[in-house]
Structures are given as structure tokens and as C-alpha cells.
Amino acid sequence: DPNELHGDAPAARELVERGAARIGQDVTARPVAQADMMETIGRVYMSLGLTEQARPQLEGALEMRMKLFDGDHPAKASNLAGLGEQGLAAGRLDAAQKHYEGALAMNRRLHGTQHRGVAASLLNMGQVLKVKGDYTGAEKSLQESLEQYTALEGQQSARVSLVLNELAQIMGQRGDLPAAEKFYRRALSVNRATLPKDHPQIAHLSHNLAVVLQSQNEMEEAGPLFEASLAQLRKVLGEKHPDTIDALGNYGHYLLAAGDIAGAEAVFRRALALNRDVRGKQHAYVGYDHSNLGRLLQGKGDHTAAEAEFRAALAIYKDALPGNHVYVGSALSGLAQSLNALGRPAQA
């Protein structure tokens, strides 16, 4: 797991693939241990960014546990959460929410209202609701998770920093950039005090802080943070990890804001190609990459090419996101502007 080893991803991938091949063939393994190993391998696949390889491991583990355990069981709740994470990463948002809701309900029945398992499930629910654009529901769930983790582990907890990171993203989406910056700096302070300096979580937070600083036109501080965090993600997670690809796309926005149009276009096209390869052509984030490219082309005055990019984004969003999602609104707005510039005001 790159979150534990901080690098050497090719060796880690080879190791987990050997384990995945063996665990399903070992007829002498105890079923409980076999299910545990399948979930572990599935989660490591997720950490490596190998989303589709994770799914059969997690589904197989849950199928075994449904036969092994009657009623509620901590292993079942953990397994449901893992499947929720897989669904979220794959862009199957309704399936992810269903799994996360099942894990939360089970954890509450098993442990009561205040427990690390419940806090983790509330964090998961906040994550999926955030991606679906339900910022009010997401914030409510995340605030409850933050209260529980703070009470259970204190403020200097890596899990507390995870929740702060999610809350900061919601503040950013709402346009409250000073609040987002405050949350990111607080989370980064916790992580630097509790985690190794090359831990991926520190790179993620540094990158997210850079995004908010750029949005506030703090370009001088944002630039080095973008470059250092992107280099660290490439080193620890690899070029084709979804988190690295997301960071690359954000770096494109920074270059665009800094006036490097050619550099930004190259980065946006690279992120689009990587996302299509890694996440698949119909993933919502591929649509987001098309929309980013459309905005850039629009700025260059190439409205014909921009129209094609916005239409590609909307075609993906139709199946991948709720109709009232902010990404849909942004792509529609961009398409309307290009149509108007092309002399088609009625369509616009």
C-alpha cells in the first residue's frame, strides 16, 4: 500500500497481483482468513488506483461473509465500506452511496452512535454526497464525523485531518475560499506533525491548499506547492494513479491562470488521455477534463473545437451525474457561450 510504503509502486503492484491470484486458488485456506485477505487485497488495489481490479476481490469477500456470518458483523460493515469506496472511484455514485449507507447503518447497530467505525462511515457518506453535489448533506455528515473523531482521538489525529480536507473542499465549492484555506492549513499542520514527510496525504493537502491559494490569486505561494506536491504524488503513487491525474488537471488550471496557455493546453490534454485510459471514457472526471479543455479553447477563440469539448462533457454527464450537478451547469454555460460566438444565438 503506497500509504504505508511511500513509493515502490511497481513492486507493490506485482506483489498484490501474486496474492490476488493465489488467494482464490488456495482451497486449504480457512474461509474467514480467505475473505479477510480478499478484502485486504481489494483495498490495496484501491490505494494503487487499480479500481476495476479491486471490485472482484471486494465482492468476493462480501459474498463469503454473507454465508459465514448471520446478521450484522464488523467485517461485513468494513466490506460494504470498501465497495462504497470502489463505486465512488469508478463513478458509480448511486451504488457507492447505497454501500456506504449500509455500512453506516450496520456500524450504528453494532457500536451505537459514537465509535470509530461510525465516524468513518460518516466521513464516507460526506465524500459521496460531496461528489454528487449535495453539499448541505455532505457538510452535515462530515461535521458529525469531525466531532466524533475529535472526541475519540483528539485534534492531532490523521483521521481528523481527512475530515478537515473534505470540509475544505466543500467550502471551496461554495466559494468561501478563506474558510477553505483555513481548513487546509489546519489539516496540513496536523499531518506534518503525525505522518512521515513523504506520506501521500501530505502531498494531497499541499496540493489542495495550492488550488485555493491560486483561486485567491496567491500565485507566488501556490506555484511551488503545485510543483512539489505533483512531483511527490508521481513518486509515491505513479503517473497513472487517479489522484496524480487529478492533481495534473489542477496544475493545468494554475498554468492557465499564470498565462501559460500552451503549457496549460498540453497538461489538460495529457490529463484527459490519462483519465480515459485509467478511469474509462464515460467517467464523470473525463467529462470534467473535456470541459476544462473547452474553456481553454474558448479563451483562444476556437469556439468550434470548444463546442465539441462541451458536448462531449455533457454526453458523459448525462449518465454519470445528477442533472442538477454544478459540472452540468458549467458545461451548459460554456456551450452556450461558444454557440453564441459562432452566431447561433437561438441554440445558445
XYZ file of C-alpha atoms in Angstrom:
348
model
C 0.000 0.000 0.000
C 1.573 3.343 -1.035
C 0.049 4.919 2.064
C 2.350 2.649 4.088
C 5.425 2.254 1.879
C 5.532 5.756 0.316
C 6.775 4.527 -3.031
C 7.969 1.489 -4.984
C 4.543 1.129 -6.580
C 5.569 -1.336 -9.357
C 6.910 -3.802 -6.805
C 3.788 -3.333 -4.675
C 1.520 -3.982 -7.662
C 3.391 -7.155 -8.593
C 3.139 -8.398 -5.019
C -0.595 -7.778 -4.693
C -1.309 -9.371 -8.087
C 0.504 -12.525 -6.984
C -1.515 -12.524 -3.784
C -4.788 -11.990 -5.633
C -4.056 -14.925 -7.925
C -3.177 -17.232 -5.046
C -5.945 -16.393 -2.597
C -8.702 -17.617 -4.897
C -6.893 -20.904 -5.609
C -5.870 -21.895 -2.086
C -8.502 -24.482 -1.158
C -6.808 -25.097 2.222
C -7.327 -21.521 3.425
C -9.884 -21.009 6.183
C -12.895 -19.124 4.751
C -12.677 -16.345 7.342
C -8.999 -15.757 6.591
C -9.610 -16.019 2.866
C -12.307 -13.341 2.999
C -10.042 -11.116 5.105
C -7.242 -11.442 2.561
C -9.578 -10.729 -0.354
C -10.781 -7.516 1.257
C -7.198 -6.510 2.088
C -6.064 -7.110 -1.481
C -9.089 -5.188 -2.780
C -8.261 -2.206 -0.588
C -4.618 -2.207 -1.628
C -5.713 -2.285 -5.259
C -7.777 0.818 -4.462
C -4.765 2.563 -2.909
C -2.771 1.745 -6.038
C -5.515 3.306 -8.173
C -6.456 -0.050 -9.749
C -10.188 0.378 -9.285
C -11.548 -2.374 -11.502
C -9.085 -4.961 -10.159
C -10.366 -4.172 -6.659
C -14.026 -4.895 -7.394
C -13.994 -8.721 -7.732
C -11.875 -9.032 -4.587
C -14.260 -6.898 -2.520
C -17.392 -8.502 -3.958
C -15.959 -11.988 -3.419
C -15.113 -11.213 0.192
C -18.637 -9.920 0.885
C -20.216 -12.959 -0.752
C -18.191 -15.238 1.521
C -19.001 -13.225 4.629
C -22.731 -13.250 3.895
C -22.517 -17.042 4.157
C -20.157 -17.048 7.152
C -21.930 -14.564 9.424
C -25.607 -14.184 10.277
C -26.876 -10.665 10.822
C -24.595 -7.698 11.495
C -20.843 -8.182 11.702
C -17.898 -5.726 11.734
C -16.287 -7.499 8.765
C -19.459 -7.046 6.713
C -19.575 -3.328 7.560
C -15.926 -2.934 6.560
C -16.579 -4.802 3.323
C -19.563 -2.598 2.451
C -17.416 0.487 3.032
C -14.750 -0.920 0.736
C -17.315 -1.495 -2.001
C -18.564 2.051 -1.474
C -15.037 3.362 -1.986
C -14.693 1.280 -5.142
C -18.020 2.536 -6.511
C -17.110 6.141 -5.760
C -13.746 5.828 -7.519
C -15.391 4.130 -10.519
C -18.019 6.866 -10.818
C -20.943 4.613 -9.842
C -22.235 7.148 -7.350
C -25.645 5.652 -6.530
C -24.086 2.239 -5.876
C -21.403 3.850 -3.722
C -23.982 5.711 -1.642
C -26.027 2.541 -1.152
C -22.981 0.625 0.130
C -21.930 3.491 2.404
C -25.454 3.798 3.820
C -25.463 0.061 4.536
C -22.107 0.299 6.322
C -23.244 3.292 8.400
C -26.488 1.622 9.479
C -24.673 -1.588 10.384
C -21.951 0.218 12.328
C -24.574 2.111 14.308
C -26.390 -1.124 15.158
C -23.118 -2.770 16.169
C -21.462 0.062 18.054
C -24.019 2.707 18.976
C -23.833 6.344 17.955
C -20.194 7.140 18.835
C -17.451 4.841 17.556
C -14.540 4.970 15.101
C -16.482 2.761 12.683
C -19.432 5.160 12.776
C -17.130 8.166 12.351
C -15.512 6.514 9.326
C -18.902 5.772 7.777
C -19.990 9.389 8.277
C -16.801 10.525 6.541
C -17.570 8.158 3.645
C -21.120 9.474 3.355
C -19.804 13.030 3.284
C -17.424 12.107 0.475
C -20.044 10.589 -1.809
C -22.613 13.335 -1.146
C -19.943 15.939 -1.936
C -19.207 14.321 -5.310
C -22.945 14.133 -6.058
C -23.200 17.877 -5.395
C -25.255 17.638 -2.177
C -23.023 20.000 -0.219
C -25.535 20.556 2.589
C -25.913 16.838 3.259
C -22.180 16.298 2.893
C -21.290 19.038 5.367
C -23.747 17.713 7.948
C -22.268 14.219 7.730
C -18.684 15.482 7.817
C -19.263 17.761 10.802
C -20.665 14.797 12.733
C -17.653 12.713 11.730
C -15.289 15.510 12.805
C -16.963 15.758 16.221
C -16.668 12.009 16.759
C -13.045 11.684 15.642
C -12.028 14.719 17.723
C -13.707 13.261 20.804
C -12.218 9.798 20.252
C -8.700 10.676 19.068
C -8.065 14.341 19.845
C -7.377 17.170 17.403
C -3.908 15.882 16.396
C -5.252 12.882 14.504
C -4.622 11.915 10.883
C -8.304 10.961 10.624
C -9.326 14.416 11.836
C -7.201 15.879 9.038
C -9.019 13.686 6.483
C -12.360 15.169 7.524
C -10.946 18.703 7.524
C -9.743 18.147 3.962
C -13.255 17.164 2.849
C -14.839 20.135 4.625
C -12.306 22.448 2.995
C -13.309 21.147 -0.441
C -16.959 21.926 0.286
C -16.046 25.455 1.418
C -14.125 25.883 -1.820
C -17.072 24.677 -3.919
C -19.295 27.206 -2.163
C -16.844 29.991 -2.883
C -15.784 30.548 0.744
C -12.079 30.436 -0.095
C -10.748 31.909 3.192
C -12.590 29.189 5.145
C -11.269 26.512 2.776
C -7.709 27.802 3.210
C -8.112 27.772 6.991
C -9.281 24.126 6.974
C -6.466 23.044 4.628
C -3.770 24.751 6.708
C -5.139 23.210 9.901
C -5.248 19.728 8.330
C -1.755 20.125 6.897
C -0.411 21.155 10.292
C -1.889 18.005 11.847
C -0.467 15.756 9.133
C 3.016 17.231 9.272
C 3.036 16.549 12.999
C 1.725 12.978 12.779
C 2.805 11.459 9.430
C 6.104 10.845 7.600
C 7.072 13.791 5.387
C 6.652 11.733 2.184
C 3.179 10.406 3.051
C 0.670 10.824 0.179
C -1.807 12.548 2.471
C 0.606 15.448 2.962
C 1.055 15.765 -0.802
C -2.742 15.761 -1.277
C -3.268 18.516 1.276
C -0.397 20.627 -0.048
C -1.921 20.356 -3.498
C -5.420 21.242 -2.310
C -4.030 24.267 -0.471
C -2.305 25.323 -3.693
C -5.649 25.175 -5.538
C -7.281 27.509 -3.016
C -4.314 29.884 -2.985
C -4.422 30.097 -6.785
C -8.165 30.812 -6.640
C -7.347 33.747 -4.365
C -4.640 34.905 -6.795
C -1.854 33.982 -4.362
C 0.179 32.718 -7.298
C 3.633 33.114 -5.762
C 2.865 30.744 -2.886
C 0.691 28.407 -4.981
C 3.240 27.635 -7.715
C 5.889 25.854 -5.614
C 3.181 23.934 -3.757
C 1.694 22.704 -7.048
C 5.050 21.573 -8.387
C 6.275 19.905 -5.187
C 3.001 18.089 -4.479
C 2.643 16.861 -8.060
C 6.231 15.567 -8.038
C 5.593 13.762 -4.744
C 2.370 12.157 -5.997
C 4.149 10.948 -9.124
C 6.922 9.465 -6.988
C 4.704 7.764 -4.418
C 1.583 6.848 -6.410
C 2.796 6.870 -10.012
C 1.811 8.825 -13.128
C -1.353 6.798 -13.772
C -2.848 6.915 -10.278
C -6.217 8.740 -10.288
C -5.036 11.144 -7.577
C -1.976 12.096 -9.625
C -4.149 12.653 -12.699
C -6.500 14.911 -10.715
C -3.506 16.906 -9.461
C -2.229 17.238 -13.029
C -5.549 18.724 -14.147
C -5.453 21.264 -11.316
C -1.906 22.203 -12.285
C -3.271 22.941 -15.755
C -5.638 25.483 -14.210
C -2.691 27.101 -12.435
C -0.719 27.363 -15.674
C -3.752 28.864 -17.412
C -4.183 31.442 -14.651
C -0.456 32.225 -14.866
C -0.805 32.954 -18.585
C 0.978 29.848 -19.904
C -1.718 28.904 -22.428
C 0.375 26.378 -24.352
C 1.558 24.697 -21.176
C -1.980 24.530 -19.798
C -3.340 23.017 -23.008
C -0.648 20.331 -23.028
C -1.437 19.481 -19.393
C -5.217 19.371 -19.976
C -4.790 17.072 -22.985
C -2.438 14.816 -21.016
C -4.876 14.610 -18.094
C -7.741 13.781 -20.492
C -5.754 10.994 -22.163
C -4.681 9.518 -18.818
C -8.197 9.674 -17.360
C -9.726 7.974 -20.398
C -7.147 5.214 -20.063
C -7.363 4.781 -16.294
C -10.990 5.589 -15.436
C -12.708 4.805 -18.719
C -14.277 7.031 -21.370
C -17.595 7.524 -19.537
C -16.300 8.600 -16.135
C -17.506 11.980 -14.839
C -13.934 13.213 -14.431
C -13.290 12.542 -18.118
C -16.224 14.850 -18.791
C -14.647 17.419 -16.492
C -11.410 17.190 -18.498
C -13.360 17.827 -21.718
C -14.981 20.851 -20.109
C -11.592 22.193 -18.937
C -10.256 21.875 -22.462
C -13.379 23.571 -23.823
C -12.843 26.601 -21.592
C -9.227 26.886 -22.696
C -10.112 26.627 -26.392
C -12.828 29.193 -25.843
C -10.229 31.566 -24.450
C -8.129 31.021 -27.581
C -11.128 31.915 -29.756
C -11.507 28.400 -31.192
C -15.226 28.092 -30.499
C -15.809 25.236 -32.945
C -13.373 22.994 -31.082
C -14.702 24.265 -27.737
C -18.265 23.324 -28.725
C -17.157 19.757 -29.403
C -15.481 19.514 -25.992
C -18.510 20.847 -24.097
C -20.832 18.469 -25.950
C -18.516 15.560 -25.132
C -18.623 16.572 -21.464
C -22.422 16.800 -21.398
C -22.810 13.422 -23.092
C -20.769 11.846 -20.295
C -22.502 13.792 -17.505
C -25.917 12.635 -18.738
C -25.268 9.144 -17.371
C -22.571 9.874 -14.769
C -24.013 12.755 -12.703
C -27.332 14.104 -11.402
C -28.906 16.574 -13.826
C -28.598 19.457 -11.367
C -24.865 18.946 -10.710
C -22.648 22.041 -10.885
C -20.456 20.378 -13.547
C -23.501 20.077 -15.815
C -24.331 23.753 -15.313
C -20.766 24.776 -16.062
C -20.621 22.757 -19.300
C -24.007 24.105 -20.437
C -22.833 27.656 -19.763
C -19.627 27.081 -21.722
C -21.510 25.526 -24.631
C -23.949 28.452 -24.722
C -21.088 30.964 -24.863
C -19.419 29.152 -27.766
C -22.693 28.786 -29.676
C -23.343 32.485 -29.266
C -19.838 33.304 -30.510
C -20.438 31.056 -33.515
C -23.539 33.062 -34.460
C -26.161 30.591 -33.186
C -27.922 32.651 -30.503
C -31.183 30.678 -30.578
C -29.344 27.455 -29.688
C -27.320 29.363 -27.123
